[in-house]
XYZ file of C-alpha atoms in Angstrom:
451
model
C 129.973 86.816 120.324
C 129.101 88.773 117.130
C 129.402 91.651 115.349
C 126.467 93.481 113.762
C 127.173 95.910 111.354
C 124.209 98.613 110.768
C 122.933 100.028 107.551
C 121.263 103.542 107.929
C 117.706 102.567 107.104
C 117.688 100.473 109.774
C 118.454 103.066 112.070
C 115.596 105.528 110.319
C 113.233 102.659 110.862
C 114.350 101.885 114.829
C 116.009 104.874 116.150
C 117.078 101.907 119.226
C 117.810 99.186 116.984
C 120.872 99.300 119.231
C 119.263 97.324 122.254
C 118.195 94.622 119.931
C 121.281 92.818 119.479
C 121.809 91.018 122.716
C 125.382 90.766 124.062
C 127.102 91.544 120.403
C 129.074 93.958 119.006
C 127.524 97.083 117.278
C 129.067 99.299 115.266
C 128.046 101.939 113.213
C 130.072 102.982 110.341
C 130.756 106.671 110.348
C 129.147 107.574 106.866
C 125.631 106.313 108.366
C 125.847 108.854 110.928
C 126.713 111.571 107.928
C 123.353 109.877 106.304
C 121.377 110.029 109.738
C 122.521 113.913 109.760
C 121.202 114.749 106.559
C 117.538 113.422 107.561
C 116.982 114.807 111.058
C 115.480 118.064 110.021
C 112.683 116.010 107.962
C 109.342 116.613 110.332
C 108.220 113.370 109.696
C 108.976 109.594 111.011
C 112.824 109.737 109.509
C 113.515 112.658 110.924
C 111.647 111.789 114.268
C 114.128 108.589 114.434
C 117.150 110.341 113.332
C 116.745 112.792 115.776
C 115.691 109.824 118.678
C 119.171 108.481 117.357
C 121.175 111.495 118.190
C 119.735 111.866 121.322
C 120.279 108.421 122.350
C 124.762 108.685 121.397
C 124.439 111.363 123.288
C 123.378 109.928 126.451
C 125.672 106.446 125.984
C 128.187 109.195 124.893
C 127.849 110.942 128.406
C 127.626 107.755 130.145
C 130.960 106.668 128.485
C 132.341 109.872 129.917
C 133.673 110.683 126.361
C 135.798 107.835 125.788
C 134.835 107.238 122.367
C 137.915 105.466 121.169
C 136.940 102.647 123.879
C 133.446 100.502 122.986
C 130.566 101.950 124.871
C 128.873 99.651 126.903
C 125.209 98.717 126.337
C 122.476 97.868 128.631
C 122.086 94.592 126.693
C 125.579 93.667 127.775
C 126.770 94.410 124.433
C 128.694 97.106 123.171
C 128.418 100.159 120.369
C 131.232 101.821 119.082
C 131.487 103.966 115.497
C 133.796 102.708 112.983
C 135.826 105.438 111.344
C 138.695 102.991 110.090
C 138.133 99.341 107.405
C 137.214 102.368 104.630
C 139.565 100.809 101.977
C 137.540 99.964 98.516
C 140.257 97.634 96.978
C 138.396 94.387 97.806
C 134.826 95.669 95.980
C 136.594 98.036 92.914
C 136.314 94.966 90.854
C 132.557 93.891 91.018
C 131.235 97.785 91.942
C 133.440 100.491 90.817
C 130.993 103.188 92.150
C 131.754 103.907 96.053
C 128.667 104.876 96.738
C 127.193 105.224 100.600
C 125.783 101.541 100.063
C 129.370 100.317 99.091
C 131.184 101.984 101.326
C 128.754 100.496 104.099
C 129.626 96.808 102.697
C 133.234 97.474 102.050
C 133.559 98.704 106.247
C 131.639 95.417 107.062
C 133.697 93.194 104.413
C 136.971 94.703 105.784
C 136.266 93.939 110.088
C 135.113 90.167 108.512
C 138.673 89.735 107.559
C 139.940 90.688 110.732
C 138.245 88.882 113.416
C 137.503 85.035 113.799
C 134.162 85.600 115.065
C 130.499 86.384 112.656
C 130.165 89.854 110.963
C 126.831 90.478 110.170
C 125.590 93.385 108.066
C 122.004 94.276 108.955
C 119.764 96.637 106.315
C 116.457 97.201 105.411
C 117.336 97.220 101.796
C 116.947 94.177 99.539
C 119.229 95.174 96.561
C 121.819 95.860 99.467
C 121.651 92.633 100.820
C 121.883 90.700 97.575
C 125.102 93.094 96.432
C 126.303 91.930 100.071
C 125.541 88.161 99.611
C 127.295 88.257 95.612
C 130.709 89.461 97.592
C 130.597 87.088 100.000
C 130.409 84.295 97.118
C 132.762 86.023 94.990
C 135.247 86.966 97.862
C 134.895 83.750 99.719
C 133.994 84.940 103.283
C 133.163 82.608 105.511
C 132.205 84.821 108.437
C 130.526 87.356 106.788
C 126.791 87.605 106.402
C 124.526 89.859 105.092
C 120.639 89.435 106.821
C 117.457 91.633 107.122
C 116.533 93.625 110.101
C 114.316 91.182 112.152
C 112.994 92.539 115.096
C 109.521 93.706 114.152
C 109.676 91.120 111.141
C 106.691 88.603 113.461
C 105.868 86.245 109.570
C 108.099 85.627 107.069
C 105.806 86.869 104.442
C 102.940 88.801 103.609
C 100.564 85.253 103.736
C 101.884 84.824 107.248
C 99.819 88.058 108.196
C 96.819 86.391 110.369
C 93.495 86.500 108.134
C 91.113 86.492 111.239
C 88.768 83.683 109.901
C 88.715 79.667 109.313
C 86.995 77.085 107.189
C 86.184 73.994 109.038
C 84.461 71.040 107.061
C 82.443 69.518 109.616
C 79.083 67.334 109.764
C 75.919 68.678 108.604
C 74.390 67.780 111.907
C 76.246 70.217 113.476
C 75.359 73.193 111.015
C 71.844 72.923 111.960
C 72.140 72.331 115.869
C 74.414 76.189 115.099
C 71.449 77.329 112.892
C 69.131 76.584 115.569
C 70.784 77.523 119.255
C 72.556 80.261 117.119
C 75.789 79.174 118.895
C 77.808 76.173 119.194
C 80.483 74.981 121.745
C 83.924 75.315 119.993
C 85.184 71.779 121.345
C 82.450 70.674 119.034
C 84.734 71.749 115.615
C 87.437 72.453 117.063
C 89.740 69.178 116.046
C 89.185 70.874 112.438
C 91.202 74.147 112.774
C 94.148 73.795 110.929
C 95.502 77.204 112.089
C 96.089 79.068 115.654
C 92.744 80.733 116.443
C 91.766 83.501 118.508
C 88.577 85.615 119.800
C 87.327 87.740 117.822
C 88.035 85.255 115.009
C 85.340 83.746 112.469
C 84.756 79.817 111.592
C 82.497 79.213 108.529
C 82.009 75.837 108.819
C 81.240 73.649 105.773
C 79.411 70.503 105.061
C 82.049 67.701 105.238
C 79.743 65.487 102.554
C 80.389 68.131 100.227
C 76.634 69.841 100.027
C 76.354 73.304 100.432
C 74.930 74.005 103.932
C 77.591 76.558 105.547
C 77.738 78.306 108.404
C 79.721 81.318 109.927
C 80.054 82.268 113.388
C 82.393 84.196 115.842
C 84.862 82.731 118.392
C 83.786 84.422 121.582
C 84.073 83.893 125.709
C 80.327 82.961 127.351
C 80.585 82.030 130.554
C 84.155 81.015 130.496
C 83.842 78.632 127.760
C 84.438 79.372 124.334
C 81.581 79.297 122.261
C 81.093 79.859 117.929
C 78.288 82.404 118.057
C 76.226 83.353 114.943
C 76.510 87.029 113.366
C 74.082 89.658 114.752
C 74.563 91.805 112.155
C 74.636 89.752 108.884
C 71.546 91.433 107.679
C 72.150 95.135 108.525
C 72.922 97.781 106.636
C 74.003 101.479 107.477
C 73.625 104.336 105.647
C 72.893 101.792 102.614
C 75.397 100.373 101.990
C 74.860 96.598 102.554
C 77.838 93.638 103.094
C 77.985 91.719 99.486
C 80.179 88.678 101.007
C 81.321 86.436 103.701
C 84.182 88.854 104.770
C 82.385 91.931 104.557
C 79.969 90.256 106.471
C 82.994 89.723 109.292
C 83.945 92.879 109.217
C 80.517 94.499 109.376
C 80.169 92.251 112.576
C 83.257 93.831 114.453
C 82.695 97.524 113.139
C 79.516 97.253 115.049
C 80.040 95.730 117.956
C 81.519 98.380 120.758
C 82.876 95.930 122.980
C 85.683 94.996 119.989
C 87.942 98.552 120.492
C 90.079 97.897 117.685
C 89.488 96.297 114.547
C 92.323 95.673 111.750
C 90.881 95.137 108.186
C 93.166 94.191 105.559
C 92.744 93.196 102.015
C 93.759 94.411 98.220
C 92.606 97.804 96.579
C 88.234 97.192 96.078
C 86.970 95.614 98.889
C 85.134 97.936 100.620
C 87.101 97.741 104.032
C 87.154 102.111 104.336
C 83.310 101.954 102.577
C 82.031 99.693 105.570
C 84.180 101.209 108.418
C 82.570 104.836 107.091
C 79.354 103.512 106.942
C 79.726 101.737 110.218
C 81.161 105.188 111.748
C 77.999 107.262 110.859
C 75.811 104.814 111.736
C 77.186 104.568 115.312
C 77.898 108.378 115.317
C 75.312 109.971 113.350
C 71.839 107.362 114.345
C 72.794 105.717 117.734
C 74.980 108.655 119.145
C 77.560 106.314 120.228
C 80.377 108.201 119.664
C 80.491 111.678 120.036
C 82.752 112.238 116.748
C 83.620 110.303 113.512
C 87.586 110.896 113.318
C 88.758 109.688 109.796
C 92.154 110.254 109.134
C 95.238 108.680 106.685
C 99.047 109.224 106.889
C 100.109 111.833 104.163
C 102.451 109.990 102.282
C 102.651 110.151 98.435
C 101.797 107.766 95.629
C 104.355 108.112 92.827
C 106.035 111.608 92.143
C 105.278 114.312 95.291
C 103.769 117.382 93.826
C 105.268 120.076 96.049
C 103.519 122.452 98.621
C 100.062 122.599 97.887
C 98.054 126.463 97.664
C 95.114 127.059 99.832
C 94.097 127.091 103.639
C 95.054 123.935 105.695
C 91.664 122.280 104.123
C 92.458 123.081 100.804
C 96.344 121.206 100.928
C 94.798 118.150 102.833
C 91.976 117.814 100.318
C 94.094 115.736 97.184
C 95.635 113.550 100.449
C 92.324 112.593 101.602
C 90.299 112.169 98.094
C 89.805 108.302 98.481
C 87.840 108.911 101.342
C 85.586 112.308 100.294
C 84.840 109.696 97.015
C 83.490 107.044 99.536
C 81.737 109.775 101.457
C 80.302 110.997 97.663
C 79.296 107.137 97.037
C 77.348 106.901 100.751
C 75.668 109.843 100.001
C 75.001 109.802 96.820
C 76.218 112.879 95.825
C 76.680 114.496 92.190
C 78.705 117.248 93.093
C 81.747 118.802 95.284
C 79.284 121.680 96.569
C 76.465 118.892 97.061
C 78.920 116.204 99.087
C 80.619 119.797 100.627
C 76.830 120.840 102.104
C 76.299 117.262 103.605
C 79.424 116.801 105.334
C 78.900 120.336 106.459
C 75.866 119.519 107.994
C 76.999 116.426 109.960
C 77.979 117.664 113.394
C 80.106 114.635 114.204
C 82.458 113.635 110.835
C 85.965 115.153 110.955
C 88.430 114.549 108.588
C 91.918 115.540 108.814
C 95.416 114.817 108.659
C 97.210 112.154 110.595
C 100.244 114.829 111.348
C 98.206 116.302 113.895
C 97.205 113.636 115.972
C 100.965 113.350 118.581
C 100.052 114.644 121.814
C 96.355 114.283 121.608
C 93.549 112.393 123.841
C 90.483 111.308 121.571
C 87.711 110.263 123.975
C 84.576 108.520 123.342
C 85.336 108.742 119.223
C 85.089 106.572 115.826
C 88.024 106.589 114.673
C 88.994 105.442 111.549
C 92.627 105.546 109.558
C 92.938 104.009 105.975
C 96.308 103.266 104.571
C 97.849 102.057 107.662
C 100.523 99.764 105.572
C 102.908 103.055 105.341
C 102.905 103.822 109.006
C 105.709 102.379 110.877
C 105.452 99.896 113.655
C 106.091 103.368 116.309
C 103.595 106.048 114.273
C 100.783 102.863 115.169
C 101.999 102.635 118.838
C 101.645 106.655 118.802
C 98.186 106.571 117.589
C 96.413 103.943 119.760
C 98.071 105.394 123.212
C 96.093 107.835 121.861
C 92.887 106.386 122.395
C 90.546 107.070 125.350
C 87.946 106.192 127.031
C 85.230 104.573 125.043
C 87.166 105.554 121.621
C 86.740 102.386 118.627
C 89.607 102.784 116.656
C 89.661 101.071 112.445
C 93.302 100.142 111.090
C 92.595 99.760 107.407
C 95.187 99.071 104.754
C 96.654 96.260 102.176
C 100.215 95.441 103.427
C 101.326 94.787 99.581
C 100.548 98.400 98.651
C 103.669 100.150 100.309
C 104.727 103.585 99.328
C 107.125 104.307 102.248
C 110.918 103.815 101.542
C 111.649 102.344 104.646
C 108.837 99.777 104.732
C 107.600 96.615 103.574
C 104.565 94.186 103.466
C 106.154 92.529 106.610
C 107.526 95.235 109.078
C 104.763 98.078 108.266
C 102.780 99.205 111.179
C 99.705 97.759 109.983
C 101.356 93.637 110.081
C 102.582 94.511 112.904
C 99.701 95.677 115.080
C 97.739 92.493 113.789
C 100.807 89.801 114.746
C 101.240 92.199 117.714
C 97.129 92.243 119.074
C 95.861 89.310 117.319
C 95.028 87.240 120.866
C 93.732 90.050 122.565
C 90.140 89.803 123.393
C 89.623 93.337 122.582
C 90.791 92.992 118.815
C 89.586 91.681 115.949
C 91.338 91.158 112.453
C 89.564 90.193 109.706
C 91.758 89.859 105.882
C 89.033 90.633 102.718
C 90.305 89.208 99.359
C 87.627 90.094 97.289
C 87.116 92.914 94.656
C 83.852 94.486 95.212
C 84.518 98.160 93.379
C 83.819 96.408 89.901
C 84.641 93.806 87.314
C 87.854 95.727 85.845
C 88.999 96.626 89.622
C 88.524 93.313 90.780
C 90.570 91.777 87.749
C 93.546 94.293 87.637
C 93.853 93.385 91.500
C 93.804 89.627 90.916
C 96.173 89.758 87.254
C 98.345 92.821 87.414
């Protein structure tokens, strides 16, 4: 049996964080629930969690008949309780004189350490907590005390964990060109070569093993039961102009047009062209082959740096500096040299849409192309959210670079974007494909690599 002390983030970031503890003790001290409080008027996902929070004490509150000076019992088999006592500061005054929210957090979970025989664990979200956490226990000598991360929606240890959705293979040359000429090729055939877990929808590009440099790149997919490495149909196309420049645009041009692949997750650093091809892609399969009855591009509205404030204007107007990045693709596609010029070809499009993410709870989106950039600062829920949202005949593009967070409560690991690919990666309906290089220029593609 343990105890698991919980930090307010993680409570903001899994409103039933609760349930994930097994047969432990929870407790929650009192000045997170003042901090919970505080949030649950923000429309957004904090304030959708806080609010999830309160309404789930209320229920185990109801349940518990009111007893709250007893530990309420969870479903788990574990119990929850809030801590209103093990306040006193003395033990932290001399390495953090400050008692802010943080410390008073550490100092409640420092305190119940020194009173049971069993593990106290204090769970956050925040680094700089957990490393003020792990100096005490050093400096204070606590054996069964331990600060750790929140883990549950934590599937790699790191951002190069996140699956990449393609493989080299160095294999013999005789095999390149029986690929090259049947245009597929049995995956038992390489398949001793993989050095990493592989699934369908994945890409091989298989190299010459003598060191020449005949290559090859194909697609892990299911033909008559069997597994087979099939060649790209659409390395050579190009929509709306714009044409793939390398091996991983290739990839992803491959999965953006193919309707049988549903969802497609494209990662990769600022430059390389994962929203230009999935907008490209979109209009082709809306626009020319009528597909999809709309092109739905969206993005979460979530700040870079300092938030400007309420915005003037109509609806369109306040949306408009949230969803630049993508009119300035839309501008590139069509060549435009003006806002009235791009404004009078979108215009004249029947099936592009752009709009805000906000808007999409509740909604059905039938038989649609949709497409949301910046995915990183959605959490693991806001992802589940938008692809029950998906239905019939709807292809839905998660773009985003999990290293480019600008949520508070959200990191390369536990954003919704990781998690959807570590979630979906074996499903025969996905495909994931990681782009690593810089196609936007020679400055962009530098700053990405050095900076």
């Amino acid at each position: 049996m343990k105890t698991f002390v919980l930090d307010t983030n993680v409570l903001l970031h899994d409103a039933r964080s609760l349930f994930q503890f097994g047969q432990n003790h929870i407790i929650i001290p009192a000045i997170v629930l003042e901090e919970i409080d505080t949030k649950k008027r923000l429309m957004n996902e904090t304030g959708r969690n806080a609010r999830e929070f309160s309404r789930i004490y209320k229920e185990l509150r109801e349940k518990n008949k009111g007893k709250l000076e007893e530990p309420i019992p969870l479903e788990t088999g574990g119990t929850f309780r809030v801590e209103l006592n093990h306040r006193s500061f003395e033990l932290l005054r001399n390495e953090f004189n400050e008692e802010s929210n943080d410390n008073r957090i550490i100092a409640v979970s420092i305190n119940l350490s020194r009173e049971v025989a069993h593990e106290v664990i204090l769970v956050s979200n925040d680094m700089l907590m957990i490393a003020k956490a792990d100096a005490l226990k050093k400096s204070l000598h606590l054996t069964n005390f331990k600060p750790e991360l929140y883990e549950n929606d934590r599937l790699v240890d790191s951002v190069d964990g996140i699956h990449k959705g393609y493989h080299e293979v160095f294999t013999e040359p005789e095999l390149i060109d029986r690929f090259y000429h049947d245009r597929e090729l049995p995956l038992f055939k390489i398949e001793s070569g993989l050095k990493s877990d592989y699934y369908l929808q994945d890409f091989i590009v298989m190299k010459d093993s003598f060191g020449s440099n005949q290559s090859g790149i194909g697609r892990i997919l299911r033909k008559n039961n069997k597994l087979m490495l099939v060649a790209l149909k659409s390395e050579k196309v190009h929509c709306w102009g714009i044409i793939p420049k390398n091996v991983q645009q290739k990839m992803l041009a491959e999965l953006l047009l193919d309707d049988s692949v549903p969802l497609v997750c494209a990662t990769g650093k600022a430059g390389t062209g994962k929203t230009l091809l999935a907008l490209a892609a979109g209009l082709s399969k809306a626009e020319d082959e009528k597909k999809y009855s709309k092109l739905l591009v969206s993005k979460p509205v979530v700040p870079f740096g300092k938030d400007i404030g309420f915005l003037p204007g109509e609806m369109e107007d306040k949306l408009r500096p949230w969803m630049q990045p993508i009119y300035d693709n839309l501008e590139f596609i069509f060549d435009a040299r003006t806002d009235e010029e791009l404004y009078n070809v979108v215009a004249g499009l029947q099936t592009l849409k752009v709009e805000a993410l906000t808007y999409i709870r509740g909604r059905s989106i039938p038989n649609q192309f949709m497409i949301i950039d910046e995915v990183q600062n959605l959490s693991p829920h806001e992802i589940k959210t938008i692809l029950t949202r998906a239905g019939e005949k709807t292809k839905i593009i998660l773009i985003g670079d999990p290293e480019q967070i600008d949520h508070p409560y959200l990191d390369s690991v536990n954003n919704g974007l990781t998690y959807a690919v570590e979630r979906l990666k074996q499903e025969e309906e996905v495909g994931v494909i990681h782009l690593n290089s810089t196609e936007r220029s020679g400055l962009a593609e530098k700053a990405a690599r050095l900076l």
